[in-house]
mmCIF file of C-alpha atoms in Angstrom:
data_model
loop_
_atom_site.group_PDB
_atom_site.id
_atom_site.type_symbol
_atom_site.label_atom_id
_atom_site.label_comp_id
_atom_site.label_asym_id
_atom_site.label_seq_id
_atom_site.Cartn_x
_atom_site.Cartn_y
_atom_site.Cartn_z
ATOM 1 C CA MET A 1 -4.308 99.933 -11.343
ATOM 2 C CA GLY A 2 -2.555 96.287 -9.992
ATOM 3 C CA LEU A 3 -1.349 93.559 -12.106
ATOM 4 C CA LEU A 4 -4.265 91.164 -11.816
ATOM 5 C CA GLU A 5 -8.271 92.124 -12.018
ATOM 6 C CA PHE A 6 -10.199 90.966 -8.440
ATOM 7 C CA SER A 7 -13.072 89.157 -10.241
ATOM 8 C CA LYS A 8 -10.494 86.970 -12.429
ATOM 9 C CA LEU A 9 -8.043 85.920 -9.220
ATOM 10 C CA PRO A 10 -6.566 82.443 -10.291
ATOM 11 C CA ILE A 11 -6.325 81.914 -6.020
ATOM 12 C CA ASN A 12 -8.657 82.775 -3.517
ATOM 13 C CA THR A 13 -7.348 84.542 0.030
ATOM 14 C CA LEU A 14 -7.209 81.280 1.462
ATOM 15 C CA ALA A 15 -3.748 81.074 0.136
ATOM 16 C CA GLY A 16 -2.511 82.927 3.676
ATOM 17 C CA ALA A 17 -3.737 80.177 5.554
ATOM 18 C CA ASP A 18 -1.383 77.693 7.308
ATOM 19 C CA PRO A 19 -2.168 74.131 5.670
ATOM 20 C CA LYS A 20 -3.876 73.035 9.198
ATOM 21 C CA THR A 21 -6.636 75.990 8.980
ATOM 22 C CA PHE A 22 -6.978 75.253 5.371
ATOM 23 C CA ARG A 23 -7.814 71.491 6.150
ATOM 24 C CA ARG A 24 -10.072 72.173 9.027
ATOM 25 C CA ILE A 25 -12.174 74.720 7.399
ATOM 26 C CA MET A 26 -12.462 72.368 4.402
ATOM 27 C CA ALA A 27 -12.958 69.018 5.819
ATOM 28 C CA GLY A 28 -16.010 67.020 4.714
ATOM 29 C CA ARG A 29 -16.797 70.028 2.102
ATOM 30 C CA ASP A 30 -16.969 69.116 -2.025
ATOM 31 C CA ILE A 31 -15.470 71.535 -4.428
ATOM 32 C CA ASP A 32 -17.731 72.097 -7.577
ATOM 33 C CA ARG A 33 -15.330 71.018 -10.736
ATOM 34 C CA GLU A 34 -15.547 74.236 -12.369
ATOM 35 C CA TYR A 35 -12.989 75.550 -9.063
ATOM 36 C CA ARG A 36 -10.849 72.839 -8.596
ATOM 37 C CA ASN A 37 -8.006 74.254 -9.919
ATOM 38 C CA LYS A 38 -8.478 77.318 -7.927
ATOM 39 C CA TYR A 39 -8.706 75.209 -5.076
ATOM 40 C CA ARG A 40 -5.435 73.301 -5.770
ATOM 41 C CA LEU A 41 -3.707 76.392 -6.599
ATOM 42 C CA THR A 42 -4.915 78.027 -3.466
ATOM 43 C CA LYS A 43 -3.783 74.990 -1.559
ATOM 44 C CA ALA A 44 -0.504 75.136 -3.185
ATOM 45 C CA VAL A 45 0.578 78.324 -2.089
ATOM 46 C CA GLY A 46 -0.650 78.085 1.323
ATOM 47 C CA ILE A 47 1.622 74.811 1.790
ATOM 48 C CA LEU A 48 4.711 77.115 0.711
ATOM 49 C CA LEU A 49 3.822 79.582 2.600
ATOM 50 C CA GLY A 50 2.688 78.058 5.999
ATOM 51 C CA MET A 51 6.535 76.909 5.935
ATOM 52 C CA PHE A 52 7.494 80.205 7.289
ATOM 53 C CA LYS A 53 4.036 80.258 9.942
ATOM 54 C CA SER A 54 6.748 78.931 12.167
ATOM 55 C CA ILE A 55 9.339 81.556 12.277
ATOM 56 C CA GLN A 56 6.074 84.467 13.482
ATOM 57 C CA ASP A 57 4.744 81.966 15.912
ATOM 58 C CA ARG A 58 8.174 82.009 17.973
ATOM 59 C CA ARG A 59 8.721 85.558 17.505
ATOM 60 C CA TYR A 60 5.333 86.575 18.855
ATOM 61 C CA ALA A 61 5.661 84.100 21.615
ATOM 62 C CA ARG A 62 8.733 85.660 22.513
ATOM 63 C CA GLN A 63 7.748 89.632 21.882
ATOM 64 C CA LEU A 64 4.130 89.508 22.205
ATOM 65 C CA ALA A 65 2.317 86.746 23.784
ATOM 66 C CA ASP A 66 2.678 87.782 27.450
ATOM 67 C CA GLN A 67 2.383 91.562 26.863
ATOM 68 C CA PRO A 68 -0.916 93.084 28.262
ATOM 69 C CA LEU A 69 -3.418 95.493 26.242
ATOM 70 C CA GLU A 70 -2.575 98.728 27.177
ATOM 71 C CA HIS A 71 -6.411 99.283 26.307
ATOM 72 C CA ASP A 72 -9.604 97.481 25.628
ATOM 73 C CA PRO A 73 -10.543 98.231 21.712
ATOM 74 C CA VAL A 74 -12.994 100.165 19.867
ATOM 75 C CA PHE A 75 -15.453 98.036 18.029
ATOM 76 C CA ILE A 76 -17.353 99.723 15.164
ATOM 77 C CA LEU A 77 -20.818 97.718 14.399
ATOM 78 C CA GLY A 78 -23.059 96.949 11.642
ATOM 79 C CA HIS A 79 -24.324 95.397 8.852
ATOM 80 C CA TRP A 80 -22.117 95.185 5.634
ATOM 81 C CA ARG A 81 -22.783 98.526 3.923
ATOM 82 C CA SER A 82 -23.635 100.481 6.972
ATOM 83 C CA GLY A 83 -20.863 102.677 6.601
ATOM 84 C CA THR A 84 -18.484 101.134 8.644
ATOM 85 C CA THR A 85 -15.379 101.808 6.209
ATOM 86 C CA PHE A 86 -15.826 105.499 5.989
ATOM 87 C CA VAL A 87 -16.169 105.433 9.951
ATOM 88 C CA HIS A 88 -13.270 102.811 10.367
ATOM 89 C CA ASN A 89 -11.176 105.307 7.672
ATOM 90 C CA VAL A 90 -11.962 108.521 9.712
ATOM 91 C CA LEU A 91 -11.069 106.955 12.945
ATOM 92 C CA ALA A 92 -7.507 105.830 11.642
ATOM 93 C CA CYS A 93 -6.621 109.072 11.197
ATOM 94 C CA ASP A 94 -5.664 108.859 14.892
ATOM 95 C CA LYS A 95 -2.317 107.100 15.591
ATOM 96 C CA HIS A 96 -3.171 106.232 18.788
ATOM 97 C CA PHE A 97 -5.362 103.883 17.428
ATOM 98 C CA GLY A 98 -3.609 100.698 15.660
ATOM 99 C CA TYR A 99 -5.717 98.236 13.218
ATOM 100 C CA ASN A 100 -5.244 95.238 10.793
ATOM 101 C CA THR A 101 -4.293 96.261 7.668
ATOM 102 C CA THR A 102 -5.546 95.689 3.951
ATOM 103 C CA TYR A 103 -1.991 93.074 3.822
ATOM 104 C CA GLN A 104 -2.855 91.415 6.956
ATOM 105 C CA THR A 105 -6.107 90.214 6.038
ATOM 106 C CA VAL A 106 -4.093 88.013 3.587
ATOM 107 C CA PHE A 107 -1.406 86.809 5.248
ATOM 108 C CA PRO A 108 -1.679 87.268 9.128
ATOM 109 C CA HIS A 109 1.497 84.410 9.201
ATOM 110 C CA LEU A 110 4.005 86.752 7.482
ATOM 111 C CA MET A 111 3.634 90.034 9.707
ATOM 112 C CA MET A 112 6.685 89.645 11.949
ATOM 113 C CA TRP A 113 8.879 88.048 9.296
ATOM 114 C CA GLY A 114 8.608 88.904 5.884
ATOM 115 C CA GLN A 115 6.430 91.359 5.303
ATOM 116 C CA PRO A 116 8.685 93.634 3.131
ATOM 117 C CA PHE A 117 8.887 91.432 0.785
ATOM 118 C CA PHE A 118 5.486 90.233 0.466
ATOM 119 C CA LYS A 119 3.915 93.205 0.740
ATOM 120 C CA LYS A 120 5.504 94.694 -1.938
ATOM 121 C CA THR A 121 4.717 92.081 -4.135
ATOM 122 C CA MET A 122 0.569 92.026 -2.838
ATOM 123 C CA ALA A 123 0.797 95.857 -4.013
ATOM 124 C CA TRP A 124 2.451 95.326 -7.098
ATOM 125 C CA LEU A 125 -0.464 92.357 -8.257
ATOM 126 C CA MET A 126 -4.013 94.050 -6.295
ATOM 127 C CA PRO A 127 -5.992 96.362 -8.056
ATOM 128 C CA ASP A 128 -6.279 99.886 -6.578
ATOM 129 C CA LYS A 129 -10.129 100.404 -5.853
ATOM 130 C CA ARG A 130 -12.669 98.217 -4.270
ATOM 131 C CA PRO A 131 -14.487 96.978 -7.246
ATOM 132 C CA THR A 132 -17.923 97.162 -5.318
ATOM 133 C CA ASP A 133 -17.455 100.851 -3.909
ATOM 134 C CA ASN A 134 -14.241 102.605 -5.784
ATOM 135 C CA LEU A 135 -12.892 103.167 -2.211
ATOM 136 C CA GLU A 136 -9.142 103.082 -2.164
ATOM 137 C CA LEU A 137 -7.102 99.829 -2.042
ATOM 138 C CA ALA A 138 -3.803 99.613 -0.255
ATOM 139 C CA VAL A 139 -1.718 97.484 1.772
ATOM 140 C CA ASP A 140 -1.463 99.447 4.646
ATOM 141 C CA LEU A 141 -4.726 100.636 4.731
ATOM 142 C CA PRO A 142 -6.931 99.649 7.873
ATOM 143 C CA GLN A 143 -9.111 96.215 6.856
ATOM 144 C CA GLU A 144 -11.886 94.601 8.834
ATOM 145 C CA GLU A 145 -10.166 91.507 10.605
ATOM 146 C CA GLU A 146 -12.424 88.277 9.695
ATOM 147 C CA PHE A 147 -10.344 87.802 6.687
ATOM 148 C CA ALA A 148 -7.459 87.737 8.780
ATOM 149 C CA LEU A 149 -8.990 85.305 11.434
ATOM 150 C CA ALA A 150 -10.410 82.964 8.616
ATOM 151 C CA ASN A 151 -6.836 82.455 7.576
ATOM 152 C CA MET A 152 -5.724 81.759 11.287
ATOM 153 C CA MET A 153 -8.856 79.410 12.447
ATOM 154 C CA PRO A 154 -11.592 78.092 10.923
ATOM 155 C CA CYS A 155 -14.316 79.028 13.550
ATOM 156 C CA THR A 156 -14.950 82.097 11.197
ATOM 157 C CA TYR A 157 -18.332 83.499 9.263
ATOM 158 C CA TYR A 158 -16.172 84.367 6.297
ATOM 159 C CA ASN A 159 -15.884 80.326 5.614
ATOM 160 C CA PHE A 160 -19.245 81.369 3.577
ATOM 161 C CA TRP A 161 -17.119 83.138 0.688
ATOM 162 C CA PHE A 162 -15.750 79.846 0.203
ATOM 163 C CA LEU A 163 -18.328 77.341 1.022
ATOM 164 C CA PRO A 164 -22.041 80.031 0.192
ATOM 165 C CA ARG A 165 -23.988 76.751 0.785
ATOM 166 C CA TYR A 166 -23.148 76.745 4.499
ATOM 167 C CA MET A 167 -23.755 80.401 4.834
ATOM 168 C CA GLN A 168 -26.664 79.737 7.343
ATOM 169 C CA GLU A 169 -24.316 76.679 9.666
ATOM 170 C CA TYR A 170 -21.574 79.221 9.597
ATOM 171 C CA CYS A 171 -24.156 82.452 10.774
ATOM 172 C CA ASP A 172 -25.237 80.187 13.197
ATOM 173 C CA LYS A 173 -21.772 79.277 14.773
ATOM 174 C CA TYR A 174 -19.689 81.650 14.098
ATOM 175 C CA LEU A 175 -21.756 84.929 12.944
ATOM 176 C CA LEU A 176 -24.173 84.862 16.397
ATOM 177 C CA PHE A 177 -22.212 82.141 18.358
ATOM 178 C CA ASP A 178 -25.499 80.204 19.196
ATOM 179 C CA GLU A 179 -23.681 76.892 18.152
ATOM 180 C CA ILE A 180 -20.602 77.435 18.396
ATOM 181 C CA SER A 181 -18.836 74.917 21.231
ATOM 182 C CA GLU A 182 -16.559 76.231 23.973
ATOM 183 C CA ASP A 183 -13.712 74.514 22.241
ATOM 184 C CA GLU A 184 -14.206 76.747 19.372
ATOM 185 C CA LEU A 185 -14.741 79.718 21.479
ATOM 186 C CA ARG A 186 -11.498 79.837 22.979
ATOM 187 C CA GLU A 187 -9.701 79.357 19.793
ATOM 188 C CA PHE A 188 -11.809 82.205 19.029
ATOM 189 C CA GLU A 189 -10.150 84.686 21.902
ATOM 190 C CA THR A 190 -6.502 83.087 21.575
ATOM 191 C CA THR A 191 -6.899 83.784 17.722
ATOM 192 C CA PHE A 192 -8.273 87.349 18.050
ATOM 193 C CA THR A 193 -6.081 88.077 20.740
ATOM 194 C CA LYS A 194 -3.227 87.315 18.944
ATOM 195 C CA LEU A 195 -4.238 89.064 15.968
ATOM 196 C CA ILE A 196 -4.880 92.085 17.977
ATOM 197 C CA LYS A 197 -1.473 92.487 19.379
ATOM 198 C CA ILE A 198 0.258 91.825 16.180
ATOM 199 C CA SER A 199 -1.895 94.592 14.515
ATOM 200 C CA LEU A 200 -0.820 96.990 17.219
ATOM 201 C CA TRP A 201 2.914 96.122 16.931
ATOM 202 C CA ASN A 202 2.657 96.457 13.160
ATOM 203 C CA THR A 203 1.041 99.883 13.283
ATOM 204 C CA GLY A 204 2.440 101.220 16.348
ATOM 205 C CA GLY A 205 -1.146 101.871 18.145
ATOM 206 C CA THR A 206 -1.548 101.658 21.217
ATOM 207 C CA GLN A 207 -5.618 100.874 21.324
ATOM 208 C CA PHE A 208 -7.205 98.742 18.629
ATOM 209 C CA LEU A 209 -9.483 99.954 16.280
ATOM 210 C CA SER A 210 -12.025 97.316 15.023
ATOM 211 C CA LYS A 211 -14.352 97.916 12.146
ATOM 212 C CA ASN A 212 -15.622 94.168 11.447
ATOM 213 C CA PRO A 213 -19.385 93.662 10.844
ATOM 214 C CA PRO A 214 -19.471 90.148 12.002
ATOM 215 C CA HIS A 215 -18.585 91.436 15.606
ATOM 216 C CA THR A 216 -22.329 93.157 15.652
ATOM 217 C CA GLY A 217 -23.619 89.362 16.595
ATOM 218 C CA ARG A 218 -20.739 88.550 19.217
ATOM 219 C CA VAL A 219 -21.356 91.426 21.788
ATOM 220 C CA ARG A 220 -21.573 89.077 24.185
ATOM 221 C CA GLU A 221 -18.046 87.390 23.628
ATOM 222 C CA LEU A 222 -16.508 90.972 23.249
ATOM 223 C CA VAL A 223 -17.399 92.635 26.366
ATOM 224 C CA LYS A 224 -16.370 88.888 28.132
ATOM 225 C CA MET A 225 -13.150 89.332 26.836
ATOM 226 C CA PHE A 226 -12.941 93.146 27.034
ATOM 227 C CA PRO A 227 -14.949 94.391 29.595
ATOM 228 C CA ASN A 228 -14.263 98.254 29.096
ATOM 229 C CA ALA A 229 -14.530 98.084 25.272
ATOM 230 C CA LYS A 230 -16.444 101.031 23.775
ATOM 231 C CA PHE A 231 -18.333 99.884 21.105
ATOM 232 C CA ILE A 232 -19.622 101.803 17.736
ATOM 233 C CA TYR A 233 -23.090 101.083 16.281
ATOM 234 C CA LEU A 234 -24.297 101.764 12.286
ATOM 235 C CA ILE A 235 -27.814 101.906 10.892
ATOM 236 C CA ARG A 236 -28.296 102.928 7.528
ATOM 237 C CA ASN A 237 -31.372 103.307 5.525
ATOM 238 C CA PRO A 238 -32.155 99.211 4.845
ATOM 239 C CA TYR A 239 -33.479 99.530 1.225
ATOM 240 C CA THR A 240 -29.747 100.799 0.814
ATOM 241 C CA VAL A 241 -28.343 97.914 2.927
ATOM 242 C CA PHE A 242 -30.050 95.301 0.837
ATOM 243 C CA GLU A 243 -29.099 96.690 -2.793
ATOM 244 C CA SER A 244 -25.333 97.574 -1.694
ATOM 245 C CA THR A 245 -25.122 94.029 0.448
ATOM 246 C CA ARG A 246 -26.553 92.021 -2.488
ATOM 247 C CA SER A 247 -24.192 93.763 -5.032
ATOM 248 C CA PHE A 248 -21.247 93.702 -2.737
ATOM 249 C CA PHE A 249 -21.547 89.952 -1.941
ATOM 250 C CA SER A 250 -22.659 88.834 -5.498
ATOM 251 C CA ASN A 251 -19.583 90.842 -6.809
ATOM 252 C CA THR A 252 -17.149 89.776 -4.139
ATOM 253 C CA ILE A 253 -17.585 86.538 -3.851
ATOM 254 C CA VAL A 254 -17.053 85.922 -7.525
ATOM 255 C CA PRO A 255 -12.737 85.403 -6.871
ATOM 256 C CA LEU A 256 -13.293 83.467 -3.606
ATOM 257 C CA GLN A 257 -15.887 80.637 -3.900
ATOM 258 C CA LEU A 258 -15.195 76.771 -4.769
ATOM 259 C CA GLU A 259 -18.765 75.736 -4.887
ATOM 260 C CA ARG A 260 -21.852 77.219 -6.748
ATOM 261 C CA ILE A 261 -24.956 78.569 -4.781
ATOM 262 C CA ASP A 262 -28.154 79.565 -6.338
ATOM 263 C CA ALA A 263 -28.436 83.369 -6.804
ATOM 264 C CA ASP A 264 -32.179 83.201 -5.141
ATOM 265 C CA VAL A 265 -30.768 81.347 -2.083
ATOM 266 C CA PHE A 266 -28.114 83.847 -2.125
ATOM 267 C CA GLU A 267 -30.457 86.128 -1.335
ATOM 268 C CA ARG A 268 -32.702 84.791 0.838
ATOM 269 C CA ASN A 269 -29.287 84.007 3.090
ATOM 270 C CA ILE A 270 -28.760 88.314 2.911
ATOM 271 C CA LEU A 271 -32.286 88.977 3.973
ATOM 272 C CA ASP A 272 -32.571 86.385 6.665
ATOM 273 C CA ILE A 273 -29.047 87.155 8.818
ATOM 274 C CA TYR A 274 -29.538 90.553 8.275
ATOM 275 C CA THR A 275 -32.737 89.770 10.503
ATOM 276 C CA LYS A 276 -30.996 87.623 12.463
ATOM 277 C CA LEU A 277 -28.073 89.798 13.010
ATOM 278 C CA TYR A 278 -29.806 92.718 13.841
ATOM 279 C CA HIS A 279 -32.004 91.257 16.461
ATOM 280 C CA LYS A 280 -28.859 89.649 18.009
ATOM 281 C CA TYR A 281 -26.762 92.846 18.483
ATOM 282 C CA GLU A 282 -30.792 94.320 19.865
ATOM 283 C CA GLU A 283 -30.522 91.281 22.442
ATOM 284 C CA ASP A 284 -27.133 91.852 24.093
ATOM 285 C CA LYS A 285 -26.179 95.179 23.819
ATOM 286 C CA HIS A 286 -27.542 95.944 26.933
ATOM 287 C CA LEU A 287 -24.126 93.740 28.264
ATOM 288 C CA ILE A 288 -22.056 97.459 27.324
ATOM 289 C CA PRO A 289 -21.693 99.223 30.277
ATOM 290 C CA SER A 290 -23.058 102.437 30.410
ATOM 291 C CA GLY A 291 -21.108 105.102 28.195
ATOM 292 C CA ASN A 292 -19.691 102.497 26.113
ATOM 293 C CA LEU A 293 -21.600 102.405 23.368
ATOM 294 C CA ILE A 294 -22.755 105.164 20.750
ATOM 295 C CA GLU A 295 -25.632 104.292 18.208
ATOM 296 C CA ILE A 296 -25.007 106.340 14.583
ATOM 297 C CA ARG A 297 -27.472 106.884 11.674
ATOM 298 C CA PHE A 298 -24.975 106.719 8.885
ATOM 299 C CA GLU A 299 -26.847 109.306 6.933
ATOM 300 C CA ASP A 300 -26.182 111.631 10.263
ATOM 301 C CA PHE A 301 -22.228 110.576 10.096
ATOM 302 C CA GLU A 302 -21.860 111.212 6.565
ATOM 303 C CA ALA A 303 -23.934 114.647 6.554
ATOM 304 C CA ASP A 304 -21.163 115.772 9.064
ATOM 305 C CA ALA A 305 -18.531 113.430 9.703
ATOM 306 C CA ALA A 306 -16.449 116.238 11.497
ATOM 307 C CA ALA A 307 -18.933 116.999 13.701
ATOM 308 C CA MET A 308 -19.988 112.966 14.412
ATOM 309 C CA THR A 309 -16.226 111.965 15.015
ATOM 310 C CA ARG A 310 -16.070 114.636 17.980
ATOM 311 C CA LYS A 311 -19.398 113.568 19.156
ATOM 312 C CA ILE A 312 -17.802 109.759 19.173
ATOM 313 C CA TYR A 313 -15.041 111.197 20.825
ATOM 314 C CA ASP A 314 -17.026 112.814 23.782
ATOM 315 C CA GLN A 315 -19.719 110.395 24.010
ATOM 316 C CA LEU A 316 -17.113 107.089 24.554
ATOM 317 C CA SER A 317 -14.570 109.257 26.373
ATOM 318 C CA LEU A 318 -12.004 108.207 23.733
ATOM 319 C CA PRO A 319 -8.395 110.032 24.191
ATOM 320 C CA GLY A 320 -6.469 112.590 21.374
ATOM 321 C CA TYR A 321 -9.053 114.161 19.824
ATOM 322 C CA ASP A 322 -7.309 117.553 19.339
ATOM 323 C CA GLU A 323 -4.179 115.735 18.644
ATOM 324 C CA ALA A 324 -6.045 114.028 15.647
ATOM 325 C CA GLU A 325 -8.337 116.746 14.522
ATOM 326 C CA PRO A 326 -5.642 117.985 12.051
ATOM 327 C CA ALA A 327 -4.997 114.425 10.044
ATOM 328 C CA ILE A 328 -8.882 113.698 10.224
ATOM 329 C CA ALA A 329 -9.884 117.040 8.690
ATOM 330 C CA ARG A 330 -7.131 116.362 5.909
ATOM 331 C CA TYR A 331 -8.599 113.006 5.031
ATOM 332 C CA LEU A 332 -12.145 114.358 5.227
ATOM 333 C CA GLU A 333 -11.486 117.212 2.840
ATOM 334 C CA GLY A 334 -9.868 114.486 0.582
ATOM 335 C CA LYS A 335 -13.105 112.767 -0.008
ATOM 336 C CA GLN A 336 -15.017 115.643 -1.228
ATOM 337 C CA GLY A 337 -14.981 114.861 -4.347
ATOM 338 C CA TYR A 338 -15.604 110.913 -3.862
ATOM 339 C CA LYS A 339 -18.972 109.661 -5.875
ATOM 340 C CA LYS A 340 -20.232 106.915 -4.223
ATOM 341 C CA ASN A 341 -22.472 103.684 -5.901
ATOM 342 C CA ARG A 342 -26.441 105.368 -6.415
ATOM 343 C CA TYR A 343 -28.881 102.874 -5.752
ATOM 344 C CA SER A 344 -32.600 102.766 -6.828
ATOM 345 C CA TYR A 345 -35.229 100.669 -5.717
ATOM 346 C CA ASP A 346 -37.585 98.900 -7.888
ATOM 347 C CA GLU A 347 -41.005 97.561 -6.799
ATOM 348 C CA ARG A 348 -39.379 93.926 -5.857
ATOM 349 C CA THR A 349 -36.765 95.617 -3.704
ATOM 350 C CA VAL A 350 -39.349 97.578 -1.951
ATOM 351 C CA ARG A 351 -41.294 94.811 -1.286
ATOM 352 C CA LEU A 352 -38.796 92.276 -0.151
ATOM 353 C CA VAL A 353 -37.411 94.878 2.127
ATOM 354 C CA GLN A 354 -40.399 95.802 3.103
ATOM 355 C CA GLU A 355 -41.445 92.258 3.864
ATOM 356 C CA HIS A 356 -38.313 90.912 6.039
ATOM 357 C CA TRP A 357 -36.657 94.552 7.620
ATOM 358 C CA LYS A 358 -39.524 96.669 8.480
ATOM 359 C CA PHE A 359 -38.323 96.469 12.408
ATOM 360 C CA ALA A 360 -35.191 98.223 11.014
ATOM 361 C CA PHE A 361 -37.411 101.184 9.657
ATOM 362 C CA ASP A 362 -39.626 101.241 12.647
ATOM 363 C CA ASP A 363 -36.862 100.784 15.252
ATOM 364 C CA TRP A 364 -34.520 103.767 13.774
ATOM 365 C CA ASP A 365 -37.777 105.820 12.183
ATOM 366 C CA TYR A 366 -36.897 105.669 8.501
ATOM 367 C CA THR A 367 -39.551 105.955 6.039
ATOM 368 C CA LEU A 368 -41.204 103.085 4.262
#
């Protein structure tokens, strides 16, 4: 158990952002009174740590910037709470994959310098379980990269964690890329490529394994950047996704937000953004070359993860399954006693999901 409780963190994850990124995210935004101390402390820590960013920038330019990627990435897509974390953890047992770590999400500028010291400090402070679902937390475990990107540039969807009243704006610009500018798109491409190269350097992998729900809305851009990228798309029972997302977002936002948002508005945003994300993926998935996409119901993966993992390797023509199989089997064996959250669906939840997400039931043959 870490020293600090997640819900009572005195700063938020923007403490790992460089000062320029922090200023650009906060430009023109108002901070509600009860969050101003957190804002000031987060900003102060970021200024202090930002002094070291130039060291990493020089090392990156010298060691990694001009090195080509050996393989295009593998992207695990799907709405939040669709099982992407579990699939990510299973595939990350294959050591030919590299990934963004939990430490890197918070301190992306302290990877190529100072990591041993800062990682030990983070490990000492952070809890060892995610508060939302009891999955393990540790500094070197695989983690989605959007929080790291949020500390490296301002054009990411996860700005909504800090400024939730702008959730729809961030969705249209930085989740779906519908309203993103050309300059912002180039910044995304440069920053994301940098993150991938540092992740591979850090973990020793040769192919980047991405688990990042926001990428579900960016298929067009990802295929443009990485023409031979592989994609794994997960869908899960919409009732479970809604209940779990609402719980996850409501709990996670507590230590991160710098402004208030009405709970009803937050819930409506969840309903609306699922719809936008779902249809954006359906609109753009035809751009993925034949043989580079597999679509899976998470319930099928959960029922027989070993068989479904082999199917993923086979269908996407991924190398190295035989070498990785023992490590994958050990990981899955260790998960056999894991207790998942159980959800019950009241009448209001059933009504909301049926009204807003009936298309998902129809497309994937779930029962209303």
